[in-house]
Amino acid sequence: TGCYGLPKAQQALRERINDTSESVPAGYIHSPFMTQSILQPEHVAIEAPGISISYQQLYSLSTRLSHKLMGVGAKPNHLVAIMMEKGWEQSVACLCILQAGCAYVPVDPSLPAERLNFILQNIDCQIVLTQKQVNEKIDWPDFVTVFNAVEDCADYSSKPIDCHGQPDDLAY
């Protein structure tokens, strides 16, 4: 066995996976998704119980929500909280936040209210993306604007967003 009691093969794999000597690829975190949505828009991006979402549909949902976020002041280096139960909506939330040039902070909605408020205040979060079933359970602090990620963006544009993020921004 190697370090940490792992078999040598597992240790070698762990070292290879965690090797940071190679340079980071250029582009945004969400660039591969954007490329895929152009190259294969009708292919399935998300398969979840009761729903199948194509790359084009996911792109449209996330872009509409990005426009909404930017409309309320989201911009690079802002933190946006994702407070959701596990599900496909989390993918929409992550992508829209990255498209807006922001960084996201996942927050467990089952935490006690006092802890949730402390986290949101401590990270200076002013925008939270959630789901209807979570939104109805939480007494939100006055300093945050809350959106139901998938439901609150239908009236917004799905035109591409010209993200002005920089390599030293929070998300990158």
PDB file of C-alpha atoms in Angstrom:
ATOM      1  CA  THR A   1       0.000   0.000   0.000  1.00  0.00           C
ATOM      2  CA  GLY A   2       0.988   3.616  -0.565  1.00  0.00           C
ATOM      3  CA  CYS A   3       0.295   6.786   1.404  1.00  0.00           C
ATOM      4  CA  TYR A   4      -2.852   7.032   3.519  1.00  0.00           C
ATOM      5  CA  GLY A   5      -3.274   3.247   3.392  1.00  0.00           C
ATOM      6  CA  LEU A   6      -4.437   3.355  -0.224  1.00  0.00           C
ATOM      7  CA  PRO A   7      -3.301   0.756  -2.732  1.00  0.00           C
ATOM      8  CA  LYS A   8      -0.480   2.134  -4.916  1.00  0.00           C
ATOM      9  CA  ALA A   9      -2.685   2.189  -8.037  1.00  0.00           C
ATOM     10  CA  GLN A  10      -5.303   4.318  -6.241  1.00  0.00           C
ATOM     11  CA  GLN A  11      -2.612   6.587  -4.832  1.00  0.00           C
ATOM     12  CA  ALA A  12      -1.133   7.094  -8.324  1.00  0.00           C
ATOM     13  CA  LEU A  13      -4.587   7.886  -9.721  1.00  0.00           C
ATOM     14  CA  ARG A  14      -5.261  10.375  -6.916  1.00  0.00           C
ATOM     15  CA  GLU A  15      -1.930  12.104  -7.556  1.00  0.00           C
ATOM     16  CA  ARG A  16      -2.596  12.309 -11.306  1.00  0.00           C
ATOM     17  CA  ILE A  17      -6.102  13.727 -10.790  1.00  0.00           C
ATOM     18  CA  ASN A  18      -4.861  16.311  -8.312  1.00  0.00           C
ATOM     19  CA  ASP A  19      -1.835  17.346 -10.390  1.00  0.00           C
ATOM     20  CA  THR A  20      -1.977  21.115 -10.783  1.00  0.00           C
ATOM     21  CA  SER A  21       1.187  21.538 -12.823  1.00  0.00           C
ATOM     22  CA  GLU A  22      -0.714  21.932 -16.114  1.00  0.00           C
ATOM     23  CA  SER A  23      -2.088  25.332 -17.044  1.00  0.00           C
ATOM     24  CA  VAL A  24      -5.762  26.059 -16.708  1.00  0.00           C
ATOM     25  CA  PRO A  25      -7.606  26.117 -20.059  1.00  0.00           C
ATOM     26  CA  ALA A  26      -8.527  29.567 -21.338  1.00  0.00           C
ATOM     27  CA  GLY A  27     -12.145  30.651 -21.285  1.00  0.00           C
ATOM     28  CA  TYR A  28     -14.944  30.721 -18.799  1.00  0.00           C
ATOM     29  CA  ILE A  29     -16.084  27.841 -16.615  1.00  0.00           C
ATOM     30  CA  HIS A  30     -19.271  27.626 -18.653  1.00  0.00           C
ATOM     31  CA  SER A  31     -17.562  27.881 -22.078  1.00  0.00           C
ATOM     32  CA  PRO A  32     -17.783  24.128 -22.820  1.00  0.00           C
ATOM     33  CA  PHE A  33     -21.544  24.244 -22.172  1.00  0.00           C
ATOM     34  CA  MET A  34     -21.945  27.270 -24.454  1.00  0.00           C
ATOM     35  CA  THR A  35     -20.029  25.493 -27.214  1.00  0.00           C
ATOM     36  CA  GLN A  36     -22.174  22.380 -26.850  1.00  0.00           C
ATOM     37  CA  SER A  37     -25.387  24.437 -26.996  1.00  0.00           C
ATOM     38  CA  ILE A  38     -24.261  25.776 -30.381  1.00  0.00           C
ATOM     39  CA  LEU A  39     -22.903  22.506 -31.805  1.00  0.00           C
ATOM     40  CA  GLN A  40     -25.662  20.174 -30.613  1.00  0.00           C
ATOM     41  CA  PRO A  41     -28.623  22.272 -29.485  1.00  0.00           C
ATOM     42  CA  GLU A  42     -31.172  19.440 -29.655  1.00  0.00           C
ATOM     43  CA  HIS A  43     -29.086  16.902 -27.721  1.00  0.00           C
ATOM     44  CA  VAL A  44     -30.106  16.157 -24.160  1.00  0.00           C
ATOM     45  CA  ALA A  45     -28.218  18.237 -21.583  1.00  0.00           C
ATOM     46  CA  ILE A  46     -30.166  17.150 -18.498  1.00  0.00           C
ATOM     47  CA  GLU A  47     -32.161  14.007 -17.891  1.00  0.00           C
ATOM     48  CA  ALA A  48     -34.062  14.039 -14.608  1.00  0.00           C
ATOM     49  CA  PRO A  49     -37.173  12.299 -13.299  1.00  0.00           C
ATOM     50  CA  GLY A  50     -40.059  13.534 -15.426  1.00  0.00           C
ATOM     51  CA  ILE A  51     -38.044  15.961 -17.545  1.00  0.00           C
ATOM     52  CA  SER A  52     -35.553  15.999 -20.392  1.00  0.00           C
ATOM     53  CA  ILE A  53     -33.894  19.309 -21.271  1.00  0.00           C
ATOM     54  CA  SER A  54     -31.930  19.983 -24.447  1.00  0.00           C
ATOM     55  CA  TYR A  55     -28.827  22.140 -24.578  1.00  0.00           C
ATOM     56  CA  GLN A  56     -30.860  24.835 -26.360  1.00  0.00           C
ATOM     57  CA  GLN A  57     -33.575  24.782 -23.695  1.00  0.00           C
ATOM     58  CA  LEU A  58     -31.009  24.933 -20.895  1.00  0.00           C
ATOM     59  CA  TYR A  59     -29.194  27.759 -22.657  1.00  0.00           C
ATOM     60  CA  SER A  60     -32.452  29.688 -23.110  1.00  0.00           C
ATOM     61  CA  LEU A  61     -33.529  29.244 -19.476  1.00  0.00           C
ATOM     62  CA  SER A  62     -30.132  30.180 -18.054  1.00  0.00           C
ATOM     63  CA  THR A  63     -29.701  33.173 -20.371  1.00  0.00           C
ATOM     64  CA  ARG A  64     -33.141  34.562 -19.560  1.00  0.00           C
ATOM     65  CA  LEU A  65     -32.412  34.312 -15.861  1.00  0.00           C
ATOM     66  CA  SER A  66     -28.977  35.929 -16.403  1.00  0.00           C
ATOM     67  CA  HIS A  67     -30.660  38.929 -17.998  1.00  0.00           C
ATOM     68  CA  LYS A  68     -32.977  39.167 -15.004  1.00  0.00           C
ATOM     69  CA  LEU A  69     -30.053  38.969 -12.554  1.00  0.00           C
ATOM     70  CA  MET A  70     -28.147  41.681 -14.383  1.00  0.00           C
ATOM     71  CA  GLY A  71     -31.305  43.791 -14.408  1.00  0.00           C
ATOM     72  CA  VAL A  72     -31.278  43.865 -10.607  1.00  0.00           C
ATOM     73  CA  GLY A  73     -27.577  44.699 -10.393  1.00  0.00           C
ATOM     74  CA  ALA A  74     -25.705  41.385 -10.551  1.00  0.00           C
ATOM     75  CA  LYS A  75     -22.238  41.898 -11.996  1.00  0.00           C
ATOM     76  CA  PRO A  76     -18.747  40.378 -11.910  1.00  0.00           C
ATOM     77  CA  ASN A  77     -17.389  39.651  -8.438  1.00  0.00           C
ATOM     78  CA  HIS A  78     -20.847  39.597  -6.867  1.00  0.00           C
ATOM     79  CA  LEU A  79     -21.863  36.480  -4.990  1.00  0.00           C
ATOM     80  CA  VAL A  80     -25.277  34.992  -5.724  1.00  0.00           C
ATOM     81  CA  ALA A  81     -26.644  32.281  -3.450  1.00  0.00           C
ATOM     82  CA  ILE A  82     -28.247  29.123  -4.774  1.00  0.00           C
ATOM     83  CA  MET A  83     -30.584  27.821  -2.122  1.00  0.00           C
ATOM     84  CA  MET A  84     -32.310  24.793  -3.607  1.00  0.00           C
ATOM     85  CA  GLU A  85     -33.212  21.204  -3.041  1.00  0.00           C
ATOM     86  CA  LYS A  86     -31.298  18.798  -5.291  1.00  0.00           C
ATOM     87  CA  GLY A  87     -32.586  18.916  -8.859  1.00  0.00           C
ATOM     88  CA  TRP A  88     -32.102  20.067 -12.419  1.00  0.00           C
ATOM     89  CA  GLU A  89     -32.922  23.669 -11.504  1.00  0.00           C
ATOM     90  CA  GLN A  90     -29.501  23.901  -9.830  1.00  0.00           C
ATOM     91  CA  SER A  91     -27.885  23.573 -13.265  1.00  0.00           C
ATOM     92  CA  VAL A  92     -29.940  26.485 -14.593  1.00  0.00           C
ATOM     93  CA  ALA A  93     -28.996  28.568 -11.561  1.00  0.00           C
ATOM     94  CA  CYS A  94     -25.254  27.834 -11.832  1.00  0.00           C
ATOM     95  CA  LEU A  95     -25.151  28.591 -15.540  1.00  0.00           C
ATOM     96  CA  CYS A  96     -27.114  31.828 -15.298  1.00  0.00           C
ATOM     97  CA  ILE A  97     -24.924  33.129 -12.482  1.00  0.00           C
ATOM     98  CA  LEU A  98     -21.762  32.336 -14.427  1.00  0.00           C
ATOM     99  CA  GLN A  99     -23.193  33.912 -17.587  1.00  0.00           C
ATOM    100  CA  ALA A 100     -23.866  37.096 -15.607  1.00  0.00           C
ATOM    101  CA  GLY A 101     -20.181  37.088 -14.597  1.00  0.00           C
ATOM    102  CA  CYS A 102     -20.930  36.395 -10.932  1.00  0.00           C
ATOM    103  CA  ALA A 103     -19.843  33.610  -8.613  1.00  0.00           C
ATOM    104  CA  TYR A 104     -22.304  31.316  -6.906  1.00  0.00           C
ATOM    105  CA  VAL A 105     -22.478  30.103  -3.341  1.00  0.00           C
ATOM    106  CA  PRO A 106     -24.507  26.951  -2.708  1.00  0.00           C
ATOM    107  CA  VAL A 107     -26.408  27.205   0.567  1.00  0.00           C
ATOM    108  CA  ASP A 108     -28.325  24.333   2.146  1.00  0.00           C
ATOM    109  CA  PRO A 109     -31.972  25.437   2.513  1.00  0.00           C
ATOM    110  CA  SER A 110     -32.507  23.055   5.438  1.00  0.00           C
ATOM    111  CA  LEU A 111     -30.225  25.091   7.721  1.00  0.00           C
ATOM    112  CA  PRO A 112     -31.864  26.951  10.605  1.00  0.00           C
ATOM    113  CA  ALA A 113     -33.077  30.480   9.736  1.00  0.00           C
ATOM    114  CA  GLU A 114     -30.492  32.149  11.984  1.00  0.00           C
ATOM    115  CA  ARG A 115     -27.653  30.296  10.239  1.00  0.00           C
ATOM    116  CA  LEU A 116     -29.042  31.096   6.756  1.00  0.00           C
ATOM    117  CA  ASN A 117     -29.252  34.790   7.616  1.00  0.00           C
ATOM    118  CA  PHE A 118     -25.712  34.751   9.020  1.00  0.00           C
ATOM    119  CA  ILE A 119     -24.333  33.112   5.860  1.00  0.00           C
ATOM    120  CA  LEU A 120     -26.130  35.513   3.513  1.00  0.00           C
ATOM    121  CA  GLN A 121     -24.962  38.530   5.521  1.00  0.00           C
ATOM    122  CA  ASN A 122     -21.417  37.227   5.908  1.00  0.00           C
ATOM    123  CA  ILE A 123     -20.940  36.751   2.149  1.00  0.00           C
ATOM    124  CA  ASP A 124     -22.646  40.080   1.397  1.00  0.00           C
ATOM    125  CA  CYS A 125     -25.212  38.283  -0.738  1.00  0.00           C
ATOM    126  CA  GLN A 126     -28.041  40.367  -2.117  1.00  0.00           C
ATOM    127  CA  ILE A 127     -29.564  37.886  -4.581  1.00  0.00           C
ATOM    128  CA  VAL A 128     -30.776  34.341  -3.943  1.00  0.00           C
ATOM    129  CA  LEU A 129     -31.978  31.841  -6.529  1.00  0.00           C
ATOM    130  CA  THR A 130     -34.345  29.222  -5.214  1.00  0.00           C
ATOM    131  CA  GLN A 131     -37.307  26.982  -6.057  1.00  0.00           C
ATOM    132  CA  LYS A 132     -40.971  27.571  -5.309  1.00  0.00           C
ATOM    133  CA  GLN A 133     -41.105  24.835  -2.647  1.00  0.00           C
ATOM    134  CA  VAL A 134     -38.064  26.294  -0.865  1.00  0.00           C
ATOM    135  CA  ASN A 135     -39.201  29.903  -1.217  1.00  0.00           C
ATOM    136  CA  GLU A 136     -42.464  29.122   0.560  1.00  0.00           C
ATOM    137  CA  LYS A 137     -40.668  27.648   3.603  1.00  0.00           C
ATOM    138  CA  ILE A 138     -38.145  30.401   4.320  1.00  0.00           C
ATOM    139  CA  ASP A 139     -38.632  33.748   6.010  1.00  0.00           C
ATOM    140  CA  TRP A 140     -36.191  35.718   3.866  1.00  0.00           C
ATOM    141  CA  PRO A 141     -34.193  38.601   5.325  1.00  0.00           C
ATOM    142  CA  ASP A 142     -35.028  42.062   3.968  1.00  0.00           C
ATOM    143  CA  PHE A 143     -31.584  42.568   2.427  1.00  0.00           C
ATOM    144  CA  VAL A 144     -31.962  39.845  -0.241  1.00  0.00           C
ATOM    145  CA  THR A 145     -33.888  39.702  -3.492  1.00  0.00           C
ATOM    146  CA  VAL A 146     -35.219  36.191  -4.082  1.00  0.00           C
ATOM    147  CA  PHE A 147     -36.084  34.619  -7.432  1.00  0.00           C
ATOM    148  CA  ASN A 148     -37.620  31.274  -8.224  1.00  0.00           C
ATOM    149  CA  ALA A 149     -34.932  30.267 -10.706  1.00  0.00           C
ATOM    150  CA  VAL A 150     -37.033  28.696 -13.429  1.00  0.00           C
ATOM    151  CA  GLU A 151     -40.371  30.440 -12.950  1.00  0.00           C
ATOM    152  CA  ASP A 152     -39.319  34.082 -12.750  1.00  0.00           C
ATOM    153  CA  CYS A 153     -37.555  34.487 -16.085  1.00  0.00           C
ATOM    154  CA  ALA A 154     -40.106  33.795 -18.848  1.00  0.00           C
ATOM    155  CA  ASP A 155     -40.430  37.453 -19.899  1.00  0.00           C
ATOM    156  CA  TYR A 156     -36.698  38.046 -20.310  1.00  0.00           C
ATOM    157  CA  SER A 157     -34.558  37.859 -23.441  1.00  0.00           C
ATOM    158  CA  SER A 158     -32.578  34.795 -24.421  1.00  0.00           C
ATOM    159  CA  LYS A 159     -30.185  36.900 -26.514  1.00  0.00           C
ATOM    160  CA  PRO A 160     -26.543  35.970 -25.869  1.00  0.00           C
ATOM    161  CA  ILE A 161     -24.830  37.765 -23.034  1.00  0.00           C
ATOM    162  CA  ASP A 162     -21.497  39.446 -23.577  1.00  0.00           C
ATOM    163  CA  CYS A 163     -19.819  38.469 -20.320  1.00  0.00           C
ATOM    164  CA  HIS A 164     -17.001  40.750 -19.300  1.00  0.00           C
ATOM    165  CA  GLY A 165     -15.500  38.462 -16.674  1.00  0.00           C
ATOM    166  CA  GLN A 166     -11.756  38.451 -16.156  1.00  0.00           C
ATOM    167  CA  PRO A 167      -9.440  35.589 -15.167  1.00  0.00           C
ATOM    168  CA  ASP A 168      -8.959  37.089 -11.701  1.00  0.00           C
ATOM    169  CA  ASP A 169     -12.710  37.394 -10.987  1.00  0.00           C
ATOM    170  CA  LEU A 170     -14.203  35.322  -8.169  1.00  0.00           C
ATOM    171  CA  ALA A 171     -15.736  32.669 -10.421  1.00  0.00           C
ATOM    172  CA  TYR A 172     -12.480  32.047 -12.293  1.00  0.00           C
TER     173      TYR A 172
END
